[in-house]
Amino acid sequence: MGRRRAREAGKWLAAALAITIVLTGSWLVFQAERKLSMLALGGLGESFSTRIWSAPFVVRAGISGGAAPELAARLDRLGYQRTENAPARGQYRWSPPDFTVDLKGFRAPFQTQSEGVFVLHQEDNGWRINDSSANPLIEIAFEPELAAELSGAQKVRRAPLSWEQIPQNLRDAVVSAEDKRFWSHWGIDPRAIARASWANLRGHDLQGASTITQQLTKNLFLSPRRTFVRKIEEAALAVYLSWRLDKKRVLTLYLNHIYLGQDGAASVMGMRAASRYYFNKETEDLSLPEAAVLAGLIRGPGYFSPFHDLAACRLRRDQVLQRMKEDGAISESELLTALAAPVQAVHGIATDEKRDNAYYIAEVVRELVPRYDGAALARNGLSIYTTMDPVLQSLAQGTIRRARHQAALVCLDPHTGDILALSGGRDFSLSQFNRATQALRQPGSAFKPFVYAAALKIGLTPATLLRDKPKTYRSAGRDWSPNNYDGIYYSTATMRDALAHSLNAATLDLAERVGVKRVQELARSAGVTSPLRNDLGLALGGSEVGLLELASAYEPFAAAGRRASPRLVVAVLDADGVLLESTPPDSVPVLDPAVAYLTTSMMESVVKEGSGRGLATMGFIAPAAGKTGTTNDGRDAWFVGYTPALLTGVWTGADDNRPLKLTGAKDALPLWASFMLQADAMRPGGDFDRPDGLVESRICADSGMRAVSGCPHKHDEFFISGTEPLRECVMHRAGLMGWFQRLTGQSGLIQGLLKK
């Protein structure tokens, strides 16, 4: 009786065990299929970090794109290596006057560069560019730089890698290092299991006998905790996975998901992310020794990291190379050459560079979030191409970091609207508020160019005389008596002098003549979108604007009357390289080129002899135009200025708007000069182009009429054809009046008497 009950209990136990095994197995298979479905069986549809790229840097023939050291610095950032020999792929040589580079080539939206050797010959007017066959070229481009990676809330940095993008030396290195019989076994390796079991029986800790397939199942489906049950599950799933997927797919998935190190808070997952992090390269460009380094990291990323212990990294690399030779993956000569190579790791994005890019990247994300879910933006493996110049961006952030007060800077290409650099504050880690795009402040006199351009549109000229005297205005039921900044009045002044010396009284006289509505219309057409005052306070910068908004509104002055919308994002691609959106330049004419040139010419006087004349003493002597701005009690200081190639705006002040006694000339102008001294050297543009339809005439600065021999202050002035003065100066004709004027120097007084 007892035996029968025991047999029945045994049957029930066996049945229960069988059911448990079936249910567990079914559950594991279900979970595996569900995960495989999410992975799209190729590793290209799961969670991958989004990459944000800079713009390519273009060097054009006949136009200097920077001196050789500056080009070398850009190539260094891209992971190129300097050599004294003939450059191989990814190398460059500087042998004056020739700069030779073997470009890797790239394909980006709206810009493609073929690989190969190119020679840049330095001449007085810039570079002469030839290919390896000595054919002349118009331009070449350096590839975009990885500016940032968005890894999501879990801080996992992963980039998609297809089978075709895995170089053979990397495939072989990983197989030799981790699973030499990978191509022949069916998910588990009986020999490795026997070896590990023997070690376990001898009292050692649980030993790893995991194949690549087992490691993949652990990474995809199981917890990392090492237990006997988990090992059984791992082995069963590995067999199932080998039946379900071919070897290429298994290895591709493995190389996309393996953990390979830590970059701060972000985990570096997969070979493509690791290749960028450790060598600043794409996997396709890895050398044999570099592939062996990455394969060696799998065993212990923290211990074998070249950034942690270079000697341990090299020892592990050499072990992998030896195994590759034993497995027949490389020859004896390849082994010896690879063993002799040093380990040369370089961070893809250094910590300082990430900090320098922070405000720019945050603005890119802020622009895209309304069109893409925020979480998806960081985990869908998008490639976002921007207009950033990474060298100028680092320079901009470094400039603002040294400011005495809070500050912001934007730099644009005035011809395309491309935002080359954007710094929204001194330190993003302390304040994420972007003062370049989110803050609205009064621009003061930096708004005046719109008043003067509006005057030129209605036929006034740079020689038009303005009344520069104190005056009380009635506004909103109150009296308003604005003063010139230094309290000095000139009685009369030409439009050119009034803008150059930022005369408030003369500017208000001009605004009354032009009309507030015309000033508003011109500012709107230039790109100012913030609310504008409907009274004369508008002329002195009494309406609040943003720095990027104001700077980009100067574009028509710098670009022959054309305006392009400010552009951060060029294109967005999905994980498979499909174009999701693009933003081509949209330059449109908004101002007559002659009016734009005359406004620029008057702003050249600002930096030559007016409120911005300090630029020369700061070492900046290239052709430039711009305008300072200062608000009441020195709360805000501005300078917006441009060369033929670059447009840069700077603001400095306090976030709480407290009075600091700042001035545009004393506080904003030095920041602009510090940035532009280096930036303009990289992108010089020659002189401002003079359009058709202008005539030149010598005038008397005191009367605004055609100069005569007796005029003490005369200079050549530009006019739109048909607006030039025809009458000769009546103030300085020979005789008593000319003698009296020269004796007293009271030109304004004499002119006032003549008017009466």
Short mmCIF file of C-alpha atoms in Angstrom, two decimals, residues 23-435:
data_model
loop_
_atom_site.label_atom_id
_atom_site.label_comp_id
_atom_site.label_asym_id
_atom_site.label_seq_id
_atom_site.Cartn_x
_atom_site.Cartn_y
_atom_site.Cartn_z
CA LEU A 23 5.18 26.38 -18.58
CA THR A 24 8.56 27.90 -17.75
CA GLY A 25 9.87 27.06 -21.17
CA SER A 26 6.76 28.46 -22.82
CA TRP A 27 7.05 31.63 -20.80
CA LEU A 28 10.72 32.02 -21.71
CA VAL A 29 9.95 31.44 -25.39
CA PHE A 30 7.07 33.92 -25.25
CA GLN A 31 9.30 36.55 -23.66
CA ALA A 32 12.05 35.83 -26.16
CA GLU A 33 9.69 36.20 -29.12
CA ARG A 34 8.27 39.40 -27.67
CA LYS A 35 11.73 40.86 -27.24
CA LEU A 36 12.86 39.72 -30.67
CA SER A 37 9.81 41.36 -32.18
CA MET A 38 10.73 44.63 -30.45
CA LEU A 39 14.27 44.33 -31.75
CA ALA A 40 13.01 43.80 -35.30
CA LEU A 41 15.45 40.84 -35.48
CA GLY A 42 18.22 43.14 -36.67
CA GLY A 43 19.01 45.33 -33.74
CA LEU A 44 17.99 48.49 -35.62
CA GLY A 45 14.60 49.24 -34.15
CA GLU A 46 15.22 49.16 -30.41
CA SER A 47 16.35 51.91 -28.07
CA PHE A 48 19.35 53.79 -29.45
CA SER A 49 20.67 57.16 -28.37
CA THR A 50 20.03 60.15 -30.58
CA ARG A 51 23.10 61.82 -32.02
CA ILE A 52 23.40 65.55 -32.64
CA TRP A 53 25.97 66.56 -35.23
CA SER A 54 27.66 69.84 -36.03
CA ALA A 55 27.84 71.28 -39.53
CA PRO A 56 30.71 70.26 -41.83
CA PHE A 57 33.50 72.83 -41.99
CA VAL A 58 34.05 73.95 -45.57
CA VAL A 59 37.35 75.30 -46.89
CA ARG A 60 36.93 77.21 -50.15
CA ALA A 61 39.64 77.98 -52.66
CA GLY A 62 40.74 81.59 -52.74
CA ILE A 63 39.13 82.33 -49.38
CA SER A 64 41.13 81.68 -46.26
CA GLY A 65 39.50 79.06 -44.06
CA GLY A 66 41.99 79.62 -41.29
CA ALA A 67 45.72 79.04 -41.04
CA ALA A 68 47.22 75.56 -41.06
CA PRO A 69 47.30 75.27 -37.24
CA GLU A 70 43.56 76.01 -37.13
CA LEU A 71 42.82 73.36 -39.77
CA ALA A 72 45.00 70.90 -37.89
CA ALA A 73 43.10 71.62 -34.67
CA ARG A 74 39.81 70.85 -36.41
CA LEU A 75 41.17 67.57 -37.76
CA ASP A 76 42.52 66.66 -34.32
CA ARG A 77 39.00 67.07 -32.93
CA LEU A 78 37.76 64.67 -35.60
CA GLY A 79 40.28 62.00 -34.64
CA TYR A 80 42.77 62.54 -37.48
CA GLN A 81 46.44 61.89 -36.73
CA ARG A 82 49.37 64.03 -37.77
CA THR A 83 52.21 62.36 -39.64
CA GLU A 84 55.51 63.40 -41.20
CA ASN A 85 55.08 60.82 -43.95
CA ALA A 86 52.63 60.58 -46.81
CA PRO A 87 49.23 60.58 -45.07
CA ALA A 88 47.14 57.42 -44.95
CA ARG A 89 43.38 57.50 -44.45
CA GLY A 90 42.56 59.63 -41.41
CA GLN A 91 45.98 61.35 -41.34
CA TYR A 92 47.35 64.76 -42.34
CA ARG A 93 50.73 66.39 -42.89
CA TRP A 94 51.74 70.06 -42.72
CA SER A 95 54.81 70.77 -44.83
CA PRO A 96 54.67 74.52 -45.59
CA PRO A 97 53.19 75.76 -47.78
CA ASP A 98 51.29 72.50 -48.39
CA PHE A 99 48.74 70.97 -46.07
CA THR A 100 48.01 67.39 -47.16
CA VAL A 101 45.09 65.43 -45.73
CA ASP A 102 43.65 62.01 -46.50
CA LEU A 103 39.96 62.65 -45.81
CA LYS A 104 37.70 59.85 -44.62
CA GLY A 105 34.79 61.26 -46.59
CA PHE A 106 31.21 61.52 -45.40
CA ARG A 107 27.62 61.82 -46.53
CA ALA A 108 25.33 64.22 -44.69
CA PRO A 109 22.12 65.99 -45.70
CA PHE A 110 22.93 68.62 -48.36
CA GLN A 111 26.69 67.98 -48.09
CA THR A 112 28.86 65.11 -49.33
CA GLN A 113 32.63 64.82 -49.36
CA SER A 114 34.49 62.06 -51.16
CA GLU A 115 37.36 60.32 -49.42
CA GLY A 116 40.92 60.58 -50.67
CA VAL A 117 44.04 62.71 -50.56
CA PHE A 118 43.74 66.46 -50.99
CA VAL A 119 46.43 69.13 -51.00
CA LEU A 120 45.82 72.65 -49.75
CA HIS A 121 48.50 75.08 -50.91
CA GLN A 122 48.65 78.25 -48.83
CA GLU A 123 48.75 81.49 -50.81
CA ASP A 124 48.36 85.15 -49.93
CA ASN A 125 44.64 85.15 -50.71
CA GLY A 126 43.84 81.84 -49.03
CA TRP A 127 44.12 78.22 -50.10
CA ARG A 128 44.54 76.62 -53.50
CA ILE A 129 42.95 73.16 -53.36
CA ASN A 130 43.86 70.15 -55.51
CA ASP A 131 42.95 66.47 -55.44
CA SER A 132 45.54 63.69 -55.63
CA SER A 133 45.66 64.07 -59.43
CA ALA A 134 46.41 67.81 -59.14
CA ASN A 135 42.94 68.75 -60.39
CA PRO A 136 41.84 72.12 -58.97
CA LEU A 137 38.81 72.09 -56.66
CA ILE A 138 36.45 74.82 -55.51
CA GLU A 139 36.15 73.47 -51.95
CA ILE A 140 36.54 70.53 -49.61
CA ALA A 141 34.66 69.78 -46.39
CA PHE A 142 35.67 68.25 -43.08
CA GLU A 143 33.09 65.82 -41.72
CA PRO A 144 30.52 66.84 -39.10
CA GLU A 145 31.60 66.50 -35.49
CA LEU A 146 29.51 64.60 -32.96
CA ALA A 147 28.29 67.39 -30.69
CA ALA A 148 26.14 65.42 -28.24
CA GLU A 149 24.33 62.16 -27.62
CA LEU A 150 20.93 62.02 -25.96
CA SER A 151 20.74 58.79 -24.00
CA GLY A 152 17.35 59.17 -22.29
CA ALA A 153 16.39 58.79 -18.66
CA GLN A 154 18.31 55.51 -18.30
CA LYS A 155 21.49 57.17 -19.59
CA VAL A 156 22.25 54.40 -22.09
CA ARG A 157 24.35 55.48 -25.05
CA ARG A 158 23.85 53.11 -27.96
CA ALA A 159 24.11 53.57 -31.73
CA PRO A 160 22.69 51.17 -34.36
CA LEU A 161 25.16 48.97 -36.19
CA SER A 162 24.24 46.71 -39.11
CA TRP A 163 26.14 43.57 -40.13
CA GLU A 164 27.64 45.36 -43.13
CA GLN A 165 29.06 48.08 -40.88
CA ILE A 166 31.02 45.63 -38.72
CA PRO A 167 34.58 45.31 -40.07
CA GLN A 168 35.96 41.81 -40.41
CA ASN A 169 38.79 42.44 -37.94
CA LEU A 170 36.24 43.42 -35.26
CA ARG A 171 34.12 40.31 -35.90
CA ASP A 172 37.19 38.11 -35.67
CA ALA A 173 38.55 39.87 -32.59
CA VAL A 174 35.31 39.43 -30.64
CA VAL A 175 34.89 35.79 -31.63
CA SER A 176 38.51 34.97 -30.71
CA ALA A 177 38.22 36.80 -27.39
CA GLU A 178 34.81 35.51 -26.30
CA ASP A 179 33.72 32.38 -28.20
CA LYS A 180 36.20 30.78 -30.60
CA ARG A 181 33.71 28.06 -31.68
CA PHE A 182 30.87 30.56 -32.20
CA TRP A 183 30.41 29.71 -35.88
CA SER A 184 30.11 25.94 -35.27
CA HIS A 185 28.18 25.34 -32.02
CA TRP A 186 24.39 25.54 -31.52
CA GLY A 187 24.20 28.22 -28.82
CA ILE A 188 26.12 26.49 -26.05
CA ASP A 189 29.65 25.11 -26.11
CA PRO A 190 29.87 21.64 -24.43
CA ARG A 191 33.65 21.88 -24.11
CA ALA A 192 33.46 25.21 -22.34
CA ILE A 193 30.69 23.88 -20.07
CA ALA A 194 32.81 20.87 -19.12
CA ARG A 195 35.77 23.08 -18.37
CA ALA A 196 33.68 25.43 -16.22
CA SER A 197 31.96 22.54 -14.43
CA TRP A 198 35.32 21.03 -13.49
CA ALA A 199 36.43 24.37 -12.07
CA ASN A 200 33.21 24.66 -10.07
CA LEU A 201 33.60 21.15 -8.65
CA ARG A 202 37.05 22.12 -7.43
CA GLY A 203 35.45 24.76 -5.22
CA HIS A 204 35.91 27.86 -7.29
CA ASP A 205 33.15 30.47 -7.76
CA LEU A 206 30.62 29.82 -10.50
CA GLN A 207 32.68 29.89 -13.67
CA GLY A 208 31.63 31.44 -16.95
CA ALA A 209 31.18 29.07 -19.85
CA SER A 210 28.97 31.52 -21.68
CA THR A 211 29.06 31.66 -25.43
CA ILE A 212 28.30 34.87 -27.31
CA THR A 213 24.75 33.57 -27.74
CA GLN A 214 24.39 32.94 -24.00
CA GLN A 215 25.74 36.41 -23.19
CA LEU A 216 23.21 37.87 -25.60
CA THR A 217 20.29 36.01 -23.99
CA LYS A 218 21.44 37.22 -20.58
CA ASN A 219 21.61 40.83 -21.81
CA LEU A 220 18.24 40.68 -23.54
CA PHE A 221 16.06 38.45 -21.39
CA LEU A 222 17.55 37.70 -17.94
CA SER A 223 18.73 39.41 -14.80
CA PRO A 224 22.49 39.82 -14.29
CA ARG A 225 22.43 37.87 -11.02
CA ARG A 226 24.60 34.73 -11.28
CA THR A 227 22.63 31.69 -10.06
CA PHE A 228 22.41 28.07 -11.14
CA VAL A 229 18.79 28.47 -12.25
CA ARG A 230 19.66 31.50 -14.33
CA LYS A 231 22.46 29.57 -16.02
CA ILE A 232 19.99 26.81 -16.96
CA GLU A 233 17.58 29.41 -18.37
CA GLU A 234 20.44 31.08 -20.20
CA ALA A 235 21.53 27.83 -21.84
CA ALA A 236 17.99 26.90 -22.88
CA LEU A 237 17.33 30.30 -24.39
CA ALA A 238 20.68 30.28 -26.17
CA VAL A 239 19.76 27.03 -27.91
CA TYR A 240 16.37 28.46 -28.85
CA LEU A 241 17.98 31.69 -30.10
CA SER A 242 20.44 29.73 -32.25
CA TRP A 243 17.50 27.88 -33.79
CA ARG A 244 15.51 31.10 -34.23
CA LEU A 245 18.24 33.41 -35.66
CA ASP A 246 21.20 32.94 -37.95
CA LYS A 247 24.73 33.57 -36.71
CA LYS A 248 25.09 36.99 -38.38
CA ARG A 249 22.00 38.28 -36.60
CA VAL A 250 23.13 36.89 -33.26
CA LEU A 251 26.54 38.53 -33.53
CA THR A 252 25.05 41.84 -34.72
CA LEU A 253 22.62 41.92 -31.79
CA TYR A 254 25.43 41.06 -29.40
CA LEU A 255 27.69 43.83 -30.70
CA ASN A 256 24.83 46.32 -30.42
CA HIS A 257 23.98 45.47 -26.80
CA ILE A 258 27.20 44.53 -25.02
CA TYR A 259 28.21 46.86 -22.15
CA LEU A 260 31.58 48.48 -22.87
CA GLY A 261 32.13 51.19 -20.30
CA GLN A 262 30.88 54.27 -18.54
CA ASP A 263 31.08 57.90 -19.65
CA GLY A 264 29.98 59.78 -16.57
CA ALA A 265 26.33 58.92 -15.97
CA ALA A 266 25.90 57.37 -19.42
CA SER A 267 26.54 53.68 -20.11
CA VAL A 268 28.39 53.00 -23.35
CA MET A 269 26.51 50.13 -24.98
CA GLY A 270 27.51 48.45 -28.20
CA MET A 271 30.56 48.60 -30.44
CA ARG A 272 29.55 51.67 -32.40
CA ALA A 273 29.11 53.80 -29.30
CA ALA A 274 32.36 52.35 -27.90
CA SER A 275 34.27 53.08 -31.10
CA ARG A 276 33.20 56.70 -30.91
CA TYR A 277 33.83 56.99 -27.19
CA TYR A 278 37.29 55.41 -27.07
CA PHE A 279 38.68 56.34 -30.51
CA ASN A 280 36.38 59.06 -31.91
CA LYS A 281 35.87 56.82 -34.95
CA GLU A 282 33.18 54.92 -36.75
CA THR A 283 33.52 51.13 -36.49
CA GLU A 284 34.29 50.93 -40.22
CA ASP A 285 37.47 52.95 -39.61
CA LEU A 286 38.89 50.85 -36.76
CA SER A 287 42.40 49.51 -37.20
CA LEU A 288 43.23 45.93 -36.20
CA PRO A 289 44.81 46.97 -32.85
CA GLU A 290 41.81 49.20 -32.06
CA ALA A 291 39.38 46.37 -32.82
CA ALA A 292 41.35 44.16 -30.44
CA VAL A 293 41.14 46.82 -27.71
CA LEU A 294 37.36 46.93 -27.99
CA ALA A 295 37.07 43.15 -28.02
CA GLY A 296 39.25 43.01 -24.93
CA LEU A 297 37.00 45.44 -23.09
CA ILE A 298 34.14 42.92 -23.00
CA ARG A 299 35.84 40.92 -20.24
CA GLY A 300 36.02 43.96 -17.93
CA PRO A 301 35.32 47.48 -19.30
CA GLY A 302 36.27 49.22 -16.07
CA TYR A 303 39.54 47.36 -15.60
CA PHE A 304 40.72 47.26 -19.21
CA SER A 305 39.63 50.78 -20.22
CA PRO A 306 42.48 52.74 -21.83
CA PHE A 307 41.28 55.76 -19.87
CA HIS A 308 41.67 53.83 -16.60
CA ASP A 309 44.79 51.67 -17.00
CA LEU A 310 46.70 51.93 -20.26
CA ALA A 311 49.08 49.09 -19.39
CA ALA A 312 46.26 46.66 -18.53
CA CYS A 313 44.44 47.68 -21.70
CA ARG A 314 47.50 46.97 -23.84
CA LEU A 315 48.14 43.61 -22.18
CA ARG A 316 44.54 42.53 -22.79
CA ARG A 317 44.69 43.79 -26.39
CA ASP A 318 47.82 41.76 -27.04
CA GLN A 319 46.13 38.65 -25.62
CA VAL A 320 43.25 39.11 -28.07
CA LEU A 321 45.69 39.55 -30.95
CA GLN A 322 47.53 36.38 -30.00
CA ARG A 323 44.24 34.45 -29.95
CA MET A 324 43.35 35.85 -33.38
CA LYS A 325 46.68 34.54 -34.70
CA GLU A 326 46.05 31.11 -33.10
CA ASP A 327 42.58 30.99 -34.69
CA GLY A 328 43.99 31.86 -38.13
CA ALA A 329 42.21 35.22 -38.29
CA ILE A 330 45.44 37.19 -38.83
CA SER A 331 48.92 36.42 -40.14
CA GLU A 332 52.21 36.51 -38.28
CA SER A 333 53.20 39.82 -39.90
CA GLU A 334 49.81 41.38 -39.04
CA LEU A 335 50.27 40.23 -35.46
CA LEU A 336 53.74 41.74 -35.14
CA THR A 337 52.64 45.06 -36.66
CA ALA A 338 49.58 45.27 -34.40
CA LEU A 339 51.57 44.36 -31.27
CA ALA A 340 54.01 47.20 -32.04
CA ALA A 341 51.25 49.80 -32.32
CA PRO A 342 50.65 52.02 -29.28
CA VAL A 343 47.21 52.31 -27.71
CA GLN A 344 46.01 55.77 -28.74
CA ALA A 345 42.61 56.35 -27.23
CA VAL A 346 40.92 59.73 -27.49
CA HIS A 347 37.59 60.83 -26.04
CA GLY A 348 35.02 61.39 -28.76
CA ILE A 349 33.43 64.24 -26.82
CA ALA A 350 35.54 65.58 -24.00
CA THR A 351 33.81 66.77 -20.85
CA ASP A 352 34.70 70.42 -21.51
CA GLU A 353 33.31 70.18 -25.02
CA LYS A 354 30.01 68.80 -23.72
CA ARG A 355 29.83 71.71 -21.33
CA ASP A 356 30.59 74.17 -24.13
CA ASN A 357 27.82 72.71 -26.29
CA ALA A 358 25.17 72.56 -23.58
CA TYR A 359 23.21 75.75 -24.32
CA TYR A 360 23.25 75.06 -28.06
CA ILE A 361 22.11 71.44 -27.65
CA ALA A 362 19.39 72.44 -25.19
CA GLU A 363 18.04 74.92 -27.73
CA VAL A 364 18.04 72.24 -30.45
CA VAL A 365 16.05 69.93 -28.20
CA ARG A 366 13.67 72.75 -27.26
CA GLU A 367 13.00 73.37 -30.96
CA LEU A 368 12.36 69.69 -31.76
CA VAL A 369 10.30 68.63 -28.72
CA PRO A 370 7.03 70.08 -30.11
CA ARG A 371 7.46 67.85 -33.19
CA TYR A 372 8.83 64.73 -31.47
CA ASP A 373 7.90 63.13 -28.17
CA GLY A 374 10.55 64.09 -25.62
CA ALA A 375 11.29 60.52 -24.55
CA ALA A 376 11.35 59.25 -28.14
CA LEU A 377 13.75 62.05 -29.06
CA ALA A 378 16.35 60.49 -26.76
CA ARG A 379 15.86 56.81 -27.56
CA ASN A 380 14.83 56.43 -31.22
CA GLY A 381 18.33 56.61 -32.66
CA LEU A 382 17.74 59.85 -34.57
CA SER A 383 20.55 61.72 -36.29
CA ILE A 384 20.10 65.47 -35.94
CA TYR A 385 22.28 67.67 -38.13
CA THR A 386 22.72 71.26 -36.96
CA THR A 387 24.41 74.43 -38.17
CA MET A 388 26.87 74.50 -35.26
CA ASP A 389 30.53 75.25 -35.86
CA PRO A 390 32.01 73.32 -32.89
CA VAL A 391 35.19 75.40 -32.79
CA LEU A 392 33.24 78.67 -32.73
CA GLN A 393 30.85 77.18 -30.16
CA SER A 394 33.72 76.36 -27.80
CA LEU A 395 35.17 79.81 -28.39
CA ALA A 396 31.80 81.48 -27.69
CA GLN A 397 31.22 79.59 -24.45
CA GLY A 398 34.77 80.26 -23.30
CA THR A 399 34.28 83.96 -23.98
CA ILE A 400 31.04 84.17 -22.01
CA ARG A 401 32.46 82.05 -19.18
CA ARG A 402 35.01 84.81 -18.58
CA ALA A 403 32.42 87.62 -18.45
CA ARG A 404 32.27 89.61 -15.20
CA HIS A 405 28.47 89.55 -15.11
CA GLN A 406 25.90 87.23 -16.68
CA ALA A 407 26.17 87.30 -20.48
CA ALA A 408 25.10 85.70 -23.76
CA LEU A 409 26.45 85.49 -27.31
CA VAL A 410 25.13 84.38 -30.68
CA CYS A 411 27.05 84.09 -33.93
CA LEU A 412 25.36 83.63 -37.32
CA ASP A 413 26.24 83.37 -40.95
CA PRO A 414 24.36 86.49 -42.15
CA HIS A 415 23.87 85.05 -45.63
CA THR A 416 22.17 81.81 -44.60
CA GLY A 417 20.85 82.48 -41.09
CA ASP A 418 22.86 79.51 -39.80
CA ILE A 419 23.45 79.77 -36.06
CA LEU A 420 27.13 78.88 -35.82
CA ALA A 421 27.46 79.40 -32.06
CA LEU A 422 25.07 80.12 -29.23
CA SER A 423 25.91 80.67 -25.56
CA GLY A 424 23.00 81.42 -23.26
CA GLY A 425 24.94 82.05 -20.07
CA ARG A 426 28.15 81.58 -18.15
CA ASP A 427 27.50 78.05 -16.86
CA PHE A 428 24.74 75.69 -18.00
CA SER A 429 25.21 73.46 -14.95
CA LEU A 430 24.24 76.38 -12.69
CA SER A 431 21.47 77.86 -14.85
CA GLN A 432 19.71 76.32 -17.83
CA PHE A 433 17.92 79.60 -18.63
CA ASN A 434 19.03 80.61 -22.12
CA ARG A 435 19.63 84.35 -22.15
#
